[in-house]
mmCIF file of C-alpha atoms in Angstrom:
data_model
loop_
_atom_site.group_PDB
_atom_site.id
_atom_site.type_symbol
_atom_site.label_atom_id
_atom_site.label_comp_id
_atom_site.label_asym_id
_atom_site.label_seq_id
_atom_site.Cartn_x
_atom_site.Cartn_y
_atom_site.Cartn_z
ATOM 1 C CA MET Y 580 8.690 13.466 18.805
ATOM 2 C CA ARG Y 581 8.859 16.882 17.150
ATOM 3 C CA VAL Y 582 6.629 16.579 14.060
ATOM 4 C CA LEU Y 583 5.956 18.805 11.064
ATOM 5 C CA VAL Y 584 2.690 18.277 9.181
ATOM 6 C CA PRO Y 585 2.730 20.196 5.881
ATOM 7 C CA PHE Y 586 -0.757 21.140 4.714
ATOM 8 C CA ASP Y 587 -1.686 22.801 1.430
ATOM 9 C CA ALA Y 588 -4.980 24.542 2.117
ATOM 10 C CA ARG Y 589 -5.277 26.322 -1.220
ATOM 11 C CA ALA Y 590 -6.521 24.002 -3.974
ATOM 12 C CA PRO Y 591 -6.171 20.577 -2.469
ATOM 13 C CA LYS Y 592 -6.697 17.167 -4.021
ATOM 14 C CA THR Y 593 -7.535 18.150 -7.587
ATOM 15 C CA ARG Y 594 -7.240 14.521 -8.692
ATOM 16 C CA LEU Y 595 -10.370 13.784 -6.688
ATOM 17 C CA SER Y 596 -12.426 16.177 -8.816
ATOM 18 C CA PRO Y 597 -14.216 13.319 -10.649
ATOM 19 C CA LEU Y 598 -15.951 12.533 -7.340
ATOM 20 C CA LEU Y 599 -15.822 15.644 -5.130
ATOM 21 C CA THR Y 600 -16.563 19.315 -5.804
ATOM 22 C CA ASP Y 601 -14.073 22.084 -4.966
ATOM 23 C CA ASP Y 602 -15.720 22.796 -1.616
ATOM 24 C CA GLU Y 603 -15.969 19.112 -0.780
ATOM 25 C CA ARG Y 604 -12.305 18.545 -1.567
ATOM 26 C CA ARG Y 605 -11.367 21.363 0.786
ATOM 27 C CA ASP Y 606 -13.550 19.950 3.583
ATOM 28 C CA PHE Y 607 -12.263 16.455 2.897
ATOM 29 C CA ALA Y 608 -8.625 17.571 3.021
ATOM 30 C CA THR Y 609 -9.335 19.230 6.372
ATOM 31 C CA ALA Y 610 -10.958 16.050 7.686
ATOM 32 C CA MET Y 611 -7.942 13.983 6.597
ATOM 33 C CA CYS Y 612 -5.598 16.433 8.307
ATOM 34 C CA ARG Y 613 -7.662 16.132 11.477
ATOM 35 C CA ASP Y 614 -7.270 12.336 11.349
ATOM 36 C CA VAL Y 615 -3.500 12.683 10.957
ATOM 37 C CA LEU Y 616 -3.310 15.086 13.891
ATOM 38 C CA ARG Y 617 -5.304 12.641 15.995
ATOM 39 C CA ALA Y 618 -2.909 9.806 15.090
ATOM 40 C CA LEU Y 619 -0.091 12.143 16.257
ATOM 41 C CA ASP Y 620 -1.732 12.981 19.563
ATOM 42 C CA GLY Y 621 0.824 13.259 22.359
ATOM 43 C CA HIS Y 622 3.614 14.494 20.065
ATOM 44 C CA GLU Y 623 4.943 18.026 19.578
ATOM 45 C CA VAL Y 624 3.187 18.823 16.298
ATOM 46 C CA THR Y 625 3.393 21.947 14.133
ATOM 47 C CA LEU Y 626 1.101 22.369 11.151
ATOM 48 C CA VAL Y 627 3.042 24.056 8.335
ATOM 49 C CA ALA Y 628 0.266 25.497 6.188
ATOM 50 C CA THR Y 629 0.320 27.423 2.930
ATOM 51 C CA THR Y 630 -2.326 29.830 4.261
ATOM 52 C CA ALA Y 631 -3.789 30.557 7.682
ATOM 53 C CA VAL Y 632 -6.024 27.733 8.941
ATOM 54 C CA ASP Y 633 -7.737 26.818 12.192
ATOM 55 C CA ALA Y 634 -6.185 23.796 13.835
ATOM 56 C CA PRO Y 635 -5.903 22.186 17.254
ATOM 57 C CA VAL Y 636 -2.090 22.493 17.083
ATOM 58 C CA PRO Y 637 0.279 25.450 16.465
ATOM 59 C CA VAL Y 638 0.173 26.667 12.858
ATOM 60 C CA GLU Y 639 3.044 28.259 10.940
ATOM 61 C CA VAL Y 640 2.155 29.811 7.583
ATOM 62 C CA ASP Y 641 4.769 29.289 4.867
ATOM 63 C CA ASP Y 642 3.873 29.619 1.209
ATOM 64 C CA ARG Y 643 7.204 28.407 -0.153
ATOM 65 C CA PRO Y 644 7.350 25.075 -1.999
ATOM 66 C CA LEU Y 645 7.011 22.032 0.256
ATOM 67 C CA SER Y 646 10.680 21.037 0.423
ATOM 68 C CA ALA Y 647 11.857 24.562 1.302
ATOM 69 C CA ALA Y 648 9.200 24.991 3.980
ATOM 70 C CA VAL Y 649 10.143 21.654 5.544
ATOM 71 C CA ASN Y 650 13.928 22.024 5.282
ATOM 72 C CA ALA Y 651 13.787 25.418 7.014
ATOM 73 C CA ARG Y 652 12.337 23.624 10.043
ATOM 74 C CA LEU Y 653 14.517 20.489 10.293
ATOM 75 C CA ALA Y 654 16.418 20.736 13.576
ATOM 76 C CA GLY Y 655 17.513 17.862 15.763
ATOM 77 C CA GLU Y 656 15.249 14.817 15.524
ATOM 78 C CA THR Y 657 12.285 15.865 13.397
ATOM 79 C CA ALA Y 658 9.502 13.905 11.750
ATOM 80 C CA VAL Y 659 7.562 15.005 8.679
ATOM 81 C CA VAL Y 660 4.138 13.438 8.211
ATOM 82 C CA MET Y 661 1.893 14.247 5.254
ATOM 83 C CA ALA Y 662 -1.567 15.604 5.999
ATOM 84 C CA ASP Y 663 -3.384 13.192 3.670
ATOM 85 C CA LEU Y 664 -2.522 9.932 5.443
ATOM 86 C CA ALA Y 665 -6.121 9.384 6.455
ATOM 87 C CA LEU Y 666 -5.456 5.745 7.380
ATOM 88 C CA ALA Y 667 -2.668 6.611 9.835
ATOM 89 C CA THR Y 668 -3.184 5.276 13.347
ATOM 90 C CA PRO Y 669 -1.256 5.836 16.579
ATOM 91 C CA GLU Y 670 0.096 2.284 16.141
ATOM 92 C CA SER Y 671 1.478 2.893 12.631
ATOM 93 C CA ILE Y 672 2.978 6.219 13.767
ATOM 94 C CA ASP Y 673 4.544 4.518 16.806
ATOM 95 C CA ARG Y 674 6.128 1.921 14.561
ATOM 96 C CA LEU Y 675 7.607 4.684 12.361
ATOM 97 C CA PHE Y 676 8.953 6.678 15.297
ATOM 98 C CA ALA Y 677 10.370 3.569 16.983
ATOM 99 C CA THR Y 678 12.409 2.572 13.914
ATOM 100 C CA ALA Y 679 16.092 3.319 14.415
ATOM 101 C CA GLY Y 680 18.049 5.035 11.663
ATOM 102 C CA ASP Y 681 19.487 8.397 10.655
ATOM 103 C CA VAL Y 682 16.701 8.738 8.125
ATOM 104 C CA VAL Y 683 13.561 6.584 8.344
ATOM 105 C CA ALA Y 684 10.978 6.730 5.581
ATOM 106 C CA ALA Y 685 7.463 5.409 5.098
ATOM 107 C CA PRO Y 686 7.181 4.936 1.332
ATOM 108 C CA GLY Y 687 4.004 5.960 -0.416
ATOM 109 C CA ARG Y 688 2.679 4.202 -3.473
ATOM 110 C CA GLY Y 689 4.116 5.489 -6.727
ATOM 111 C CA GLY Y 690 7.453 6.578 -5.294
ATOM 112 C CA GLY Y 691 6.296 9.120 -2.742
ATOM 113 C CA THR Y 692 7.644 9.653 0.758
ATOM 114 C CA ASN Y 693 4.631 9.806 3.028
ATOM 115 C CA ALA Y 694 6.459 10.184 6.307
ATOM 116 C CA LEU Y 695 10.048 10.723 7.379
ATOM 117 C CA VAL Y 696 12.035 10.801 10.569
ATOM 118 C CA VAL Y 697 15.227 12.819 10.144
ATOM 119 C CA ARG Y 698 18.023 12.404 12.698
ATOM 120 C CA HIS Y 699 20.980 13.508 10.564
ATOM 121 C CA PRO Y 700 22.023 17.201 10.441
ATOM 122 C CA GLU Y 701 23.041 17.178 6.768
ATOM 123 C CA PHE Y 702 19.959 15.516 5.317
ATOM 124 C CA ALA Y 703 17.458 17.708 3.459
ATOM 125 C CA THR Y 704 14.153 16.746 1.851
ATOM 126 C CA ASP Y 705 13.312 16.962 -1.837
ATOM 127 C CA TYR Y 706 9.689 16.116 -2.486
ATOM 128 C CA HIS Y 707 9.804 16.801 -6.202
ATOM 129 C CA GLY Y 708 9.649 13.769 -8.537
ATOM 130 C CA VAL Y 709 10.208 10.210 -7.268
ATOM 131 C CA SER Y 710 10.951 11.443 -3.779
ATOM 132 C CA PHE Y 711 11.471 8.039 -2.166
ATOM 133 C CA ARG Y 712 14.369 7.279 -4.515
ATOM 134 C CA ASP Y 713 15.752 10.791 -4.116
ATOM 135 C CA HIS Y 714 15.586 10.613 -0.319
ATOM 136 C CA ARG Y 715 17.332 7.234 -0.324
ATOM 137 C CA ARG Y 716 20.095 8.698 -2.502
ATOM 138 C CA ALA Y 717 20.312 11.910 -0.470
ATOM 139 C CA ALA Y 718 20.731 9.931 2.736
ATOM 140 C CA ARG Y 719 23.559 7.859 1.230
ATOM 141 C CA ALA Y 720 25.205 10.994 -0.142
ATOM 142 C CA VAL Y 721 25.606 12.445 3.355
ATOM 143 C CA GLY Y 722 26.582 9.106 4.930
ATOM 144 C CA ALA Y 723 23.271 8.700 6.758
ATOM 145 C CA ASP Y 724 21.795 5.223 7.095
ATOM 146 C CA PHE Y 725 18.365 4.936 5.531
ATOM 147 C CA ARG Y 726 15.626 2.673 6.872
ATOM 148 C CA THR Y 727 12.020 2.124 5.915
ATOM 149 C CA VAL Y 728 8.897 1.227 7.821
ATOM 150 C CA ASP Y 729 6.613 -1.320 6.163
ATOM 151 C CA SER Y 730 3.078 0.058 6.629
ATOM 152 C CA PHE Y 731 0.058 -0.115 4.331
ATOM 153 C CA ARG Y 732 -1.599 2.628 6.396
ATOM 154 C CA LEU Y 733 1.324 5.015 5.995
ATOM 155 C CA ALA Y 734 1.744 4.064 2.320
ATOM 156 C CA SER Y 735 -1.835 5.101 1.591
ATOM 157 C CA ASP Y 736 -1.895 8.796 0.794
ATOM 158 C CA ILE Y 737 -5.338 9.643 -0.483
ATOM 159 C CA ASP Y 738 -4.944 11.263 -3.896
ATOM 160 C CA GLU Y 739 -7.152 9.522 -6.413
ATOM 161 C CA PRO Y 740 -10.657 8.103 -6.582
ATOM 162 C CA SER Y 741 -9.268 4.561 -6.246
ATOM 163 C CA ASP Y 742 -7.679 5.551 -2.927
ATOM 164 C CA LEU Y 743 -11.109 6.442 -1.537
ATOM 165 C CA ALA Y 744 -12.103 2.782 -1.700
ATOM 166 C CA ASP Y 745 -9.217 1.931 0.638
ATOM 167 C CA LEU Y 746 -10.308 4.730 2.966
ATOM 168 C CA LEU Y 747 -13.909 3.486 3.010
ATOM 169 C CA LEU Y 748 -12.733 -0.055 3.781
ATOM 170 C CA HIS Y 749 -9.986 0.658 6.315
ATOM 171 C CA GLY Y 750 -10.643 4.144 7.697
ATOM 172 C CA THR Y 751 -12.094 4.873 11.112
ATOM 173 C CA GLY Y 752 -11.933 8.666 11.413
ATOM 174 C CA ALA Y 753 -13.289 12.007 10.247
ATOM 175 C CA ALA Y 754 -12.307 11.616 6.573
ATOM 176 C CA ARG Y 755 -14.150 8.349 6.194
ATOM 177 C CA ASP Y 756 -17.168 9.792 8.000
ATOM 178 C CA TYR Y 757 -17.115 12.767 5.648
ATOM 179 C CA LEU Y 758 -17.229 10.538 2.555
ATOM 180 C CA VAL Y 759 -20.106 8.487 3.947
ATOM 181 C CA GLU Y 760 -21.997 11.683 4.817
ATOM 182 C CA ARG Y 761 -21.568 12.931 1.225
ATOM 183 C CA GLY Y 762 -22.976 9.690 -0.165
ATOM 184 C CA ILE Y 763 -19.686 8.192 -1.349
ATOM 185 C CA GLU Y 764 -19.818 4.431 -1.022
ATOM 186 C CA LEU Y 765 -18.078 1.248 -2.079
ATOM 187 C CA GLY Y 766 -18.752 -0.318 -5.436
ATOM 188 C CA VAL Y 767 -16.981 -3.005 -7.444
ATOM 189 C CA ARG Y 768 -15.527 -2.574 -10.927
ATOM 190 C CA ASP Y 769 -13.366 -5.168 -12.703
ATOM 191 C CA GLY Y 770 -13.123 -7.101 -9.451
ATOM 192 C CA ARG Y 771 -11.695 -4.144 -7.525
ATOM 193 C CA ALA Y 772 -13.325 -1.986 -4.897
ATOM 194 C CA VAL Y 773 -14.041 1.544 -6.112
ATOM 195 C CA ALA Y 774 -15.680 4.578 -4.550
ATOM 196 C CA VAL Y 775 -18.871 5.835 -6.183
ATOM 197 C CA ARG Y 776 -21.531 8.456 -5.510
ATOM 198 C CA GLU Y 777 -24.611 6.836 -4.024
ATOM 199 C CA GLY Y 778 -27.018 5.733 -6.731
ATOM 200 C CA GLU Y 779 -24.600 6.397 -9.572
ATOM 201 C CA SER Y 780 -24.279 3.709 -12.166
ATOM 202 C CA PHE Y 781 -20.811 2.730 -13.311
ATOM 203 C CA MET W 735 3.423 -22.647 9.274
ATOM 204 C CA ARG W 736 1.438 -24.699 6.757
ATOM 205 C CA VAL W 737 1.043 -22.403 3.737
ATOM 206 C CA LEU W 738 -0.959 -22.588 0.504
ATOM 207 C CA VAL W 739 0.224 -20.478 -2.423
ATOM 208 C CA PRO W 740 -2.421 -20.433 -5.175
ATOM 209 C CA PHE W 741 -0.928 -19.867 -8.612
ATOM 210 C CA ASP W 742 -2.808 -19.387 -11.864
ATOM 211 C CA ALA W 743 -0.390 -20.444 -14.569
ATOM 212 C CA ARG W 744 -2.800 -20.187 -17.492
ATOM 213 C CA ALA W 745 -3.229 -16.571 -18.673
ATOM 214 C CA PRO W 746 -1.725 -14.577 -15.874
ATOM 215 C CA LYS W 747 -1.636 -10.824 -15.351
ATOM 216 C CA THR W 748 -3.641 -9.659 -18.358
ATOM 217 C CA ARG W 749 -3.779 -6.138 -16.931
ATOM 218 C CA LEU W 750 -0.046 -5.860 -17.557
ATOM 219 C CA SER W 751 -0.534 -6.333 -21.315
ATOM 220 C CA PRO W 752 0.157 -2.627 -22.056
ATOM 221 C CA LEU W 753 3.759 -3.280 -20.996
ATOM 222 C CA LEU W 754 4.460 -7.006 -21.268
ATOM 223 C CA THR W 755 3.732 -9.572 -24.006
ATOM 224 C CA ASP W 756 1.911 -12.854 -23.283
ATOM 225 C CA ASP W 757 5.166 -14.774 -22.908
ATOM 226 C CA GLU W 758 6.705 -12.082 -20.750
ATOM 227 C CA ARG W 759 3.696 -12.023 -18.459
ATOM 228 C CA ARG W 760 3.969 -15.756 -17.951
ATOM 229 C CA ASP W 761 7.691 -15.526 -17.161
ATOM 230 C CA PHE W 762 7.087 -12.528 -14.914
ATOM 231 C CA ALA W 763 4.331 -14.319 -12.976
ATOM 232 C CA THR W 764 6.708 -17.251 -12.471
ATOM 233 C CA ALA W 765 9.432 -14.888 -11.204
ATOM 234 C CA MET W 766 7.003 -13.279 -8.739
ATOM 235 C CA CYS W 767 5.939 -16.699 -7.494
ATOM 236 C CA ARG W 768 9.591 -17.605 -6.986
ATOM 237 C CA ASP W 769 10.056 -14.458 -4.882
ATOM 238 C CA VAL W 770 7.029 -15.359 -2.759
ATOM 239 C CA LEU W 771 8.330 -18.901 -2.239
ATOM 240 C CA ARG W 772 11.682 -17.491 -1.174
ATOM 241 C CA ALA W 773 9.996 -15.187 1.360
ATOM 242 C CA LEU W 774 8.248 -18.323 2.701
ATOM 243 C CA ASP W 775 11.449 -20.339 2.990
ATOM 244 C CA GLY W 776 11.432 -22.547 6.082
ATOM 245 C CA HIS W 777 7.648 -23.031 6.064
ATOM 246 C CA GLU W 778 5.608 -26.020 4.895
ATOM 247 C CA VAL W 779 4.499 -24.647 1.528
ATOM 248 C CA THR W 780 2.228 -26.204 -1.100
ATOM 249 C CA LEU W 781 1.772 -24.538 -4.472
ATOM 250 C CA VAL W 782 -1.840 -24.953 -5.573
ATOM 251 C CA ALA W 783 -1.613 -24.462 -9.332
ATOM 252 C CA THR W 784 -4.260 -24.442 -12.060
ATOM 253 C CA THR W 785 -2.003 -26.554 -14.300
ATOM 254 C CA ALA W 786 1.163 -28.563 -13.781
ATOM 255 C CA VAL W 787 4.209 -26.354 -13.148
ATOM 256 C CA ASP W 788 7.787 -26.851 -12.051
ATOM 257 C CA ALA W 789 8.436 -25.492 -8.586
ATOM 258 C CA PRO W 790 10.881 -25.971 -5.713
ATOM 259 C CA VAL W 791 7.966 -26.965 -3.412
ATOM 260 C CA PRO W 792 5.232 -29.632 -3.670
ATOM 261 C CA VAL W 793 2.632 -28.777 -6.332
ATOM 262 C CA GLU W 794 -1.038 -29.776 -6.268
ATOM 263 C CA VAL W 795 -2.966 -29.180 -9.485
ATOM 264 C CA ASP W 796 -6.530 -27.955 -8.971
ATOM 265 C CA ASP W 797 -8.409 -26.191 -11.721
ATOM 266 C CA ARG W 798 -11.423 -25.221 -9.640
ATOM 267 C CA PRO W 799 -12.033 -21.538 -8.872
ATOM 268 C CA LEU W 800 -9.616 -20.055 -6.327
ATOM 269 C CA SER W 801 -11.917 -20.107 -3.272
ATOM 270 C CA ALA W 802 -12.930 -23.735 -3.793
ATOM 271 C CA ALA W 803 -9.360 -24.888 -4.320
ATOM 272 C CA VAL W 804 -8.256 -23.098 -1.140
ATOM 273 C CA ASN W 805 -11.194 -24.110 1.033
ATOM 274 C CA ALA W 806 -10.687 -27.785 0.178
ATOM 275 C CA ARG W 807 -7.234 -27.497 1.777
ATOM 276 C CA LEU W 808 -7.940 -25.495 4.949
ATOM 277 C CA ALA W 809 -7.158 -27.761 7.894
ATOM 278 C CA GLY W 810 -5.871 -26.701 11.278
ATOM 279 C CA GLU W 811 -3.730 -23.560 11.177
ATOM 280 C CA THR W 812 -3.270 -22.700 7.500
ATOM 281 C CA ALA W 813 -1.974 -19.615 5.736
ATOM 282 C CA VAL W 814 -2.878 -18.566 2.213
ATOM 283 C CA VAL W 815 -0.401 -16.276 0.465
ATOM 284 C CA MET W 816 -0.961 -14.976 -3.060
ATOM 285 C CA ALA W 817 1.716 -15.724 -5.653
ATOM 286 C CA ASP W 818 1.973 -12.135 -6.925
ATOM 287 C CA LEU W 819 3.255 -10.498 -3.731
ATOM 288 C CA ALA W 820 6.608 -9.767 -5.288
ATOM 289 C CA LEU W 821 7.539 -7.327 -2.501
ATOM 290 C CA ALA W 822 7.004 -9.893 0.260
ATOM 291 C CA THR W 823 10.002 -10.458 2.510
ATOM 292 C CA PRO W 824 10.670 -12.981 5.283
ATOM 293 C CA GLU W 825 10.169 -10.084 7.749
ATOM 294 C CA SER W 826 6.729 -9.126 6.443
ATOM 295 C CA ILE W 827 5.693 -12.798 6.379
ATOM 296 C CA ASP W 828 6.975 -13.265 9.944
ATOM 297 C CA ARG W 829 4.910 -10.320 11.092
ATOM 298 C CA LEU W 830 1.793 -11.839 9.480
ATOM 299 C CA PHE W 831 2.353 -15.283 10.969
ATOM 300 C CA ALA W 832 3.149 -13.831 14.409
ATOM 301 C CA THR W 833 -0.129 -11.887 14.590
ATOM 302 C CA ALA W 834 -2.579 -13.568 16.941
ATOM 303 C CA GLY W 835 -6.193 -14.035 15.857
ATOM 304 C CA ASP W 836 -8.615 -16.666 14.588
ATOM 305 C CA VAL W 837 -8.380 -15.050 11.161
ATOM 306 C CA VAL W 838 -5.531 -12.684 10.277
ATOM 307 C CA ALA W 839 -5.572 -10.837 6.973
ATOM 308 C CA ALA W 840 -3.107 -8.720 5.032
ATOM 309 C CA PRO W 841 -5.319 -6.365 3.042
ATOM 310 C CA GLY W 842 -4.444 -5.623 -0.556
ATOM 311 C CA ARG W 843 -5.133 -2.333 -2.223
ATOM 312 C CA GLY W 844 -8.602 -2.064 -3.696
ATOM 313 C CA GLY W 845 -10.272 -4.428 -1.245
ATOM 314 C CA GLY W 846 -8.310 -7.588 -1.902
ATOM 315 C CA THR W 847 -7.054 -10.121 0.638
ATOM 316 C CA ASN W 848 -3.425 -10.741 -0.204
ATOM 317 C CA ALA W 849 -2.623 -13.095 2.621
ATOM 318 C CA LEU W 850 -4.581 -14.877 5.326
ATOM 319 C CA VAL W 851 -3.887 -16.990 8.361
ATOM 320 C CA VAL W 852 -6.873 -19.162 9.238
ATOM 321 C CA ARG W 853 -7.077 -20.711 12.704
ATOM 322 C CA HIS W 854 -10.848 -21.209 12.947
ATOM 323 C CA PRO W 855 -12.477 -24.453 11.702
ATOM 324 C CA GLU W 856 -15.657 -22.788 10.392
ATOM 325 C CA PHE W 857 -14.059 -19.999 8.382
ATOM 326 C CA ALA W 858 -14.004 -20.335 4.581
ATOM 327 C CA THR W 859 -12.501 -18.004 2.006
ATOM 328 C CA ASP W 860 -14.410 -16.128 -0.688
ATOM 329 C CA TYR W 861 -12.077 -14.314 -3.041
ATOM 330 C CA HIS W 862 -14.797 -13.038 -5.338
ATOM 331 C CA GLY W 863 -15.547 -9.284 -5.215
ATOM 332 C CA VAL W 864 -14.344 -7.081 -2.322
ATOM 333 C CA SER W 865 -12.821 -10.032 -0.532
ATOM 334 C CA PHE W 866 -11.369 -8.116 2.417
ATOM 335 C CA ARG W 867 -14.836 -6.927 3.438
ATOM 336 C CA ASP W 868 -16.310 -10.360 2.811
ATOM 337 C CA HIS W 869 -13.641 -12.105 4.858
ATOM 338 C CA ARG W 870 -14.147 -9.651 7.733
ATOM 339 C CA ARG W 871 -17.878 -10.372 7.647
ATOM 340 C CA ALA W 872 -17.381 -14.125 7.276
ATOM 341 C CA ALA W 873 -15.099 -14.184 10.318
ATOM 342 C CA ARG W 874 -17.670 -12.326 12.407
ATOM 343 C CA ALA W 875 -20.439 -14.607 11.173
ATOM 344 C CA VAL W 876 -18.712 -17.686 12.632
ATOM 345 C CA GLY W 877 -17.628 -15.892 15.842
ATOM 346 C CA ALA W 878 -13.956 -15.742 14.828
ATOM 347 C CA ASP W 879 -11.935 -12.705 15.774
ATOM 348 C CA PHE W 880 -10.482 -10.935 12.778
ATOM 349 C CA ARG W 881 -7.131 -9.125 12.823
ATOM 350 C CA THR W 882 -5.098 -7.395 10.180
ATOM 351 C CA VAL W 883 -1.395 -6.917 9.598
ATOM 352 C CA ASP W 884 -0.320 -3.460 8.454
ATOM 353 C CA SER W 885 2.197 -4.061 5.661
ATOM 354 C CA PHE W 886 2.852 -2.125 2.470
ATOM 355 C CA ARG W 887 4.819 -5.084 1.118
ATOM 356 C CA LEU W 888 1.960 -7.514 1.632
ATOM 357 C CA ALA W 889 -0.593 -4.953 0.375
ATOM 358 C CA SER W 890 1.244 -4.661 -2.929
ATOM 359 C CA ASP W 891 -0.045 -7.320 -5.281
ATOM 360 C CA ILE W 892 1.389 -6.649 -8.707
ATOM 361 C CA ASP W 893 -1.521 -6.359 -11.128
ATOM 362 C CA GLU W 894 -1.253 -3.158 -13.094
ATOM 363 C CA PRO W 895 1.452 -1.115 -14.810
ATOM 364 C CA SER W 896 1.452 1.363 -11.905
ATOM 365 C CA ASP W 897 2.314 -1.489 -9.523
ATOM 366 C CA LEU W 898 5.476 -2.192 -11.508
ATOM 367 C CA ALA W 899 6.883 1.156 -10.405
ATOM 368 C CA ASP W 900 6.566 0.062 -6.773
ATOM 369 C CA LEU W 901 8.283 -3.201 -7.637
ATOM 370 C CA LEU W 902 11.154 -1.407 -9.392
ATOM 371 C CA LEU W 903 11.597 0.903 -6.394
ATOM 372 C CA HIS W 904 11.179 -1.557 -3.538
ATOM 373 C CA GLY W 905 11.795 -5.021 -4.970
ATOM 374 C CA THR W 906 14.956 -7.050 -4.448
ATOM 375 C CA GLY W 907 14.210 -10.390 -6.090
ATOM 376 C CA ALA W 908 13.680 -12.302 -9.326
ATOM 377 C CA ALA W 909 10.621 -10.337 -10.473
ATOM 378 C CA ARG W 910 12.387 -6.997 -10.260
ATOM 379 C CA ASP W 911 15.435 -8.464 -12.014
ATOM 380 C CA TYR W 912 13.176 -9.770 -14.775
ATOM 381 C CA LEU W 913 11.691 -6.336 -15.428
ATOM 382 C CA VAL W 914 15.105 -4.691 -15.536
ATOM 383 C CA GLU W 915 16.348 -7.381 -17.922
ATOM 384 C CA ARG W 916 13.361 -6.704 -20.229
ATOM 385 C CA GLY W 917 14.168 -3.004 -20.309
ATOM 386 C CA ILE W 918 11.349 -1.876 -18.015
ATOM 387 C CA GLU W 919 12.484 1.135 -16.026
ATOM 388 C CA LEU W 920 11.215 3.934 -13.834
ATOM 389 C CA GLY W 921 9.806 7.097 -15.321
ATOM 390 C CA VAL W 922 7.811 9.967 -13.879
ATOM 391 C CA ARG W 923 4.358 11.058 -15.028
ATOM 392 C CA ASP W 924 2.198 13.653 -13.233
ATOM 393 C CA GLY W 925 4.623 13.569 -10.313
ATOM 394 C CA ARG W 926 4.231 9.810 -9.816
ATOM 395 C CA ALA W 927 6.666 7.033 -10.558
ATOM 396 C CA VAL W 928 5.591 4.865 -13.476
ATOM 397 C CA ALA W 929 7.134 1.888 -15.258
ATOM 398 C CA VAL W 930 8.046 2.368 -18.917
ATOM 399 C CA ARG W 931 9.836 0.429 -21.629
ATOM 400 C CA GLU W 932 13.370 1.705 -22.059
ATOM 401 C CA GLY W 933 13.535 4.515 -24.585
ATOM 402 C CA GLU W 934 9.768 4.859 -24.880
ATOM 403 C CA SER W 935 8.377 8.348 -24.746
ATOM 404 C CA PHE W 936 5.328 8.947 -22.556
#
């Protein structure tokens, strides 16, 4: 599969600032991207980055907004996989790519579209707002059939401190290792798993 | 499959009180349970309820804590499916039941265990705390192999206002209809879908 992985290397993951410093968030975002690239191993992957970055795959720098940068590169069958899906595995990616449909989406929590496979020439992405709903509508508007893949791993983009608990529990790659190395560990608050800095009370 | 659906009918879903009144939360919990029972249609389902309730399946009243009420009923191959999985579908349930393993779990967000299939005589549930981690450990402790099913629908227990947005976007059953009927609709805040009361500013 031809795959685009958009990656914003500038000021990533600001919502994690309660737990991670600026430098840590940058390193963590890079570790998550590395995990996504590993889950995509064997595919024809291009990293579409907002600034020049080192990566084990070809990099194209494009500082336009996400949707414009992606739409400029949709051609034939193309997948778009977000760089913060740190729980993605080859199995969950396989399930996405094997799902038939003109447009196949992996919904993210809170209305996001964490991954897409586009096989319809008139479909364009729009990541602003409740993108899952907008992509479903956009597919219908051009007569494309719209399917979803039901995956917790692909639904879990890592944006907020509460997401880090899921990563600590279910992750197996570089991003999880990075958290553990920085002393981020599992705690429990109100009966839910949360991520905390080692030794911090909460 | 023999299936237990635990249902707390007393003071359900207190975390939804910012959006739903006491009476609404009770009705909503009942609607979610109805959706879960429909997704389980064709299986041998028992509702294990904290108080007497009307239901289209056999009801056993048990007011002990969740783990005790469930463990007393594990016998042979038994599944345990939470009553608040309002996004569950027959397909996601099929995938869970078709997964081989002595213990098969559908993780919930935040460390929960939203559904289980137990095929090992020495395994017992413990829903207190980070139950996914505890169930993984408990399976290993009795020499049972532990598998997971990767499902967004089964990972989405509906506990908090933010979960209602996922239900509005991805639901198709009685619980979603109930929200719509009560004037709960999708809004957008900080780029994420949220559920709001019709006409409310936020």
